[in-house]
Amino acid sequence: MATMTAAQRREADRQAFDAYLATCPSRKLLDRISDKWVTLVICALADGPMRFSALSRHLAGVSQKMLTQTLRTLERDGLITRQVTPTVPVRVDYELSPLGASLLVPIRHMKEWAEAHMPEVSAAQLGYDRARDEAGVQA
């Protein structure tokens, strides 16, 4: 077996995770970080730590169960940290980890793109639906 140089090892490691492959674990990560609540939680934590109740108020429409599940998943993935302060009542703050902060730029761009291009997407959807209706195509 031939020895690999450091550059060859890095290249082999880089190729080991190919999201186009069905068995690649990065697919699960892509699925997770493209979730709307994950995107919104990451963006909400951009300005610093927040408590659960503040996050819940900030993210209109998120259920307590979904927010809890999202926060646990993000903590498990190392994207956020959970700081418990033993007071009465107990204070729990959530904050982006360095890994989570590195994800902030692309996620923030996606969020801003969606906000900026929603009128165009809505117009395209209406045009598509109208053309299908005129052609008599059912959904």
Protein backbone atom coordinates (compact mmCIF):
# COMPACT_ATOMS: atom_id res chain seq x y z
CA MET A 1 0.00 0.00 0.00
CA ALA A 2 1.43 3.33 -1.07
CA THR A 3 1.87 6.12 1.44
CA MET A 4 -0.16 9.27 0.90
CA THR A 5 1.17 12.78 1.18
CA ALA A 6 -0.63 15.25 3.41
CA ALA A 7 -2.15 16.92 0.33
CA GLN A 8 -3.38 13.55 -0.97
CA ARG A 9 -4.93 12.76 2.42
CA ARG A 10 -6.71 16.13 2.47
CA GLU A 11 -8.02 15.54 -1.05
CA ALA A 12 -9.20 12.03 -0.14
CA ASP A 13 -10.94 13.41 2.97
CA ARG A 14 -12.57 16.15 0.89
CA GLN A 15 -13.87 13.61 -1.59
CA ALA A 16 -15.12 11.33 1.20
CA PHE A 17 -18.11 13.62 1.68
CA ASP A 18 -19.94 14.00 -1.61
CA ALA A 19 -23.56 15.08 -1.16
CA TYR A 20 -24.39 13.77 -4.63
CA LEU A 21 -23.85 10.24 -3.31
CA ALA A 22 -26.95 8.68 -1.76
CA THR A 23 -25.09 7.33 1.26
CA CYS A 24 -23.19 10.51 2.09
CA PRO A 25 -23.89 11.75 5.64
CA SER A 26 -23.60 15.34 4.46
CA ARG A 27 -27.05 14.91 2.87
CA LYS A 28 -28.60 14.74 6.33
CA LEU A 29 -26.73 17.87 7.33
CA LEU A 30 -27.86 19.69 4.18
CA ASP A 31 -31.42 18.63 4.90
CA ARG A 32 -31.13 19.94 8.44
CA ILE A 33 -29.52 23.29 7.68
CA SER A 34 -31.99 23.99 4.88
CA ASP A 35 -34.93 23.66 7.29
CA LYS A 36 -36.80 26.95 7.72
CA TRP A 37 -36.69 26.89 11.53
CA VAL A 38 -32.97 26.11 11.55
CA THR A 39 -32.36 29.01 9.17
CA LEU A 40 -34.43 31.38 11.27
CA VAL A 41 -32.91 30.26 14.60
CA ILE A 42 -29.37 30.70 13.25
CA CYS A 43 -30.25 34.20 11.97
CA ALA A 44 -32.02 35.10 15.22
CA LEU A 45 -28.94 34.16 17.25
CA ALA A 46 -26.65 36.28 15.06
CA ASP A 47 -26.79 39.22 17.48
CA GLY A 48 -25.96 37.16 20.55
CA PRO A 49 -27.45 34.79 23.12
CA MET A 50 -31.19 34.48 23.51
CA ARG A 51 -33.46 32.72 25.93
CA PHE A 52 -36.04 30.19 24.72
CA SER A 53 -38.93 32.59 25.34
CA ALA A 54 -37.22 35.40 23.41
CA LEU A 55 -36.55 33.05 20.48
CA SER A 56 -40.15 31.90 20.59
CA ARG A 57 -41.44 35.49 20.42
CA HIS A 58 -38.95 36.38 17.68
CA LEU A 59 -39.92 33.42 15.46
CA ALA A 60 -43.61 33.99 14.80
CA GLY A 61 -45.47 30.75 14.22
CA VAL A 62 -42.99 28.29 15.71
CA SER A 63 -44.51 25.85 18.18
CA GLN A 64 -42.82 25.13 21.49
CA LYS A 65 -42.28 21.54 20.40
CA MET A 66 -40.68 22.52 17.07
CA LEU A 67 -38.43 25.13 18.68
CA THR A 68 -37.31 22.66 21.34
CA GLN A 69 -36.62 20.01 18.70
CA THR A 70 -34.73 22.49 16.49
CA LEU A 71 -32.59 23.75 19.38
CA ARG A 72 -31.72 20.21 20.49
CA THR A 73 -30.72 19.23 16.97
CA LEU A 74 -28.58 22.34 16.53
CA GLU A 75 -26.90 21.72 19.87
CA ARG A 76 -26.24 18.08 18.97
CA ASP A 77 -24.70 19.16 15.66
CA GLY A 78 -22.44 21.64 17.46
CA LEU A 79 -24.00 24.70 15.82
CA ILE A 80 -25.29 26.28 19.03
CA THR A 81 -24.40 26.10 22.70
CA ARG A 82 -26.82 25.92 25.59
CA GLN A 83 -25.83 27.73 28.77
CA VAL A 84 -27.78 26.91 31.95
CA THR A 85 -27.58 29.40 34.81
CA PRO A 86 -28.77 27.87 38.11
CA THR A 87 -31.11 30.62 39.29
CA VAL A 88 -34.74 30.50 40.37
CA PRO A 89 -36.20 29.99 37.86
CA VAL A 90 -33.38 28.37 35.90
CA ARG A 91 -32.09 30.57 33.08
CA VAL A 92 -31.17 28.91 29.77
CA ASP A 93 -29.48 30.87 26.99
CA TYR A 94 -28.76 29.69 23.46
CA GLU A 95 -25.86 31.06 21.44
CA LEU A 96 -24.15 30.31 18.15
CA SER A 97 -21.01 28.22 18.50
CA PRO A 98 -18.01 29.11 16.33
CA LEU A 99 -19.17 26.39 13.90
CA GLY A 100 -22.70 27.87 13.87
CA ALA A 101 -21.30 31.36 13.35
CA SER A 102 -19.42 30.06 10.29
CA LEU A 103 -22.79 29.00 8.85
CA LEU A 104 -24.37 32.39 9.49
CA VAL A 105 -23.09 34.11 6.33
CA PRO A 106 -24.51 31.64 3.78
CA ILE A 107 -27.75 31.20 5.72
CA ARG A 108 -28.23 34.95 6.09
CA HIS A 109 -27.67 35.31 2.32
CA MET A 110 -30.32 32.66 1.64
CA LYS A 111 -32.81 34.39 3.95
CA GLU A 112 -32.14 37.78 2.41
CA TRP A 113 -32.39 36.32 -1.11
CA ALA A 114 -35.79 34.80 -0.28
CA GLU A 115 -37.05 38.10 1.13
CA ALA A 116 -35.76 40.11 -1.85
CA HIS A 117 -37.04 37.75 -4.56
CA MET A 118 -40.40 36.73 -3.12
CA PRO A 119 -42.36 39.06 -5.46
CA GLU A 120 -40.70 37.46 -8.50
CA VAL A 121 -41.31 33.94 -7.19
CA SER A 122 -44.96 34.78 -6.43
CA ALA A 123 -45.41 36.16 -9.96
CA ALA A 124 -43.83 33.04 -11.47
CA GLN A 125 -46.10 30.81 -9.36
CA LEU A 126 -49.21 32.74 -10.44
CA GLY A 127 -48.16 32.56 -14.09
CA TYR A 128 -47.48 28.83 -13.85
CA ASP A 129 -50.81 28.14 -12.11
CA ARG A 130 -52.71 30.32 -14.58
CA ALA A 131 -51.14 28.52 -17.59
CA ARG A 132 -51.98 25.12 -16.10
CA ASP A 133 -55.55 26.21 -15.38
CA GLU A 134 -55.98 27.49 -18.95
CA ALA A 135 -54.61 24.21 -20.32
CA GLY A 136 -56.96 22.25 -18.09
CA VAL A 137 -54.15 20.49 -16.24
CA GLN A 138 -55.04 19.34 -12.74
CA ALA A 139 -52.59 19.63 -9.89
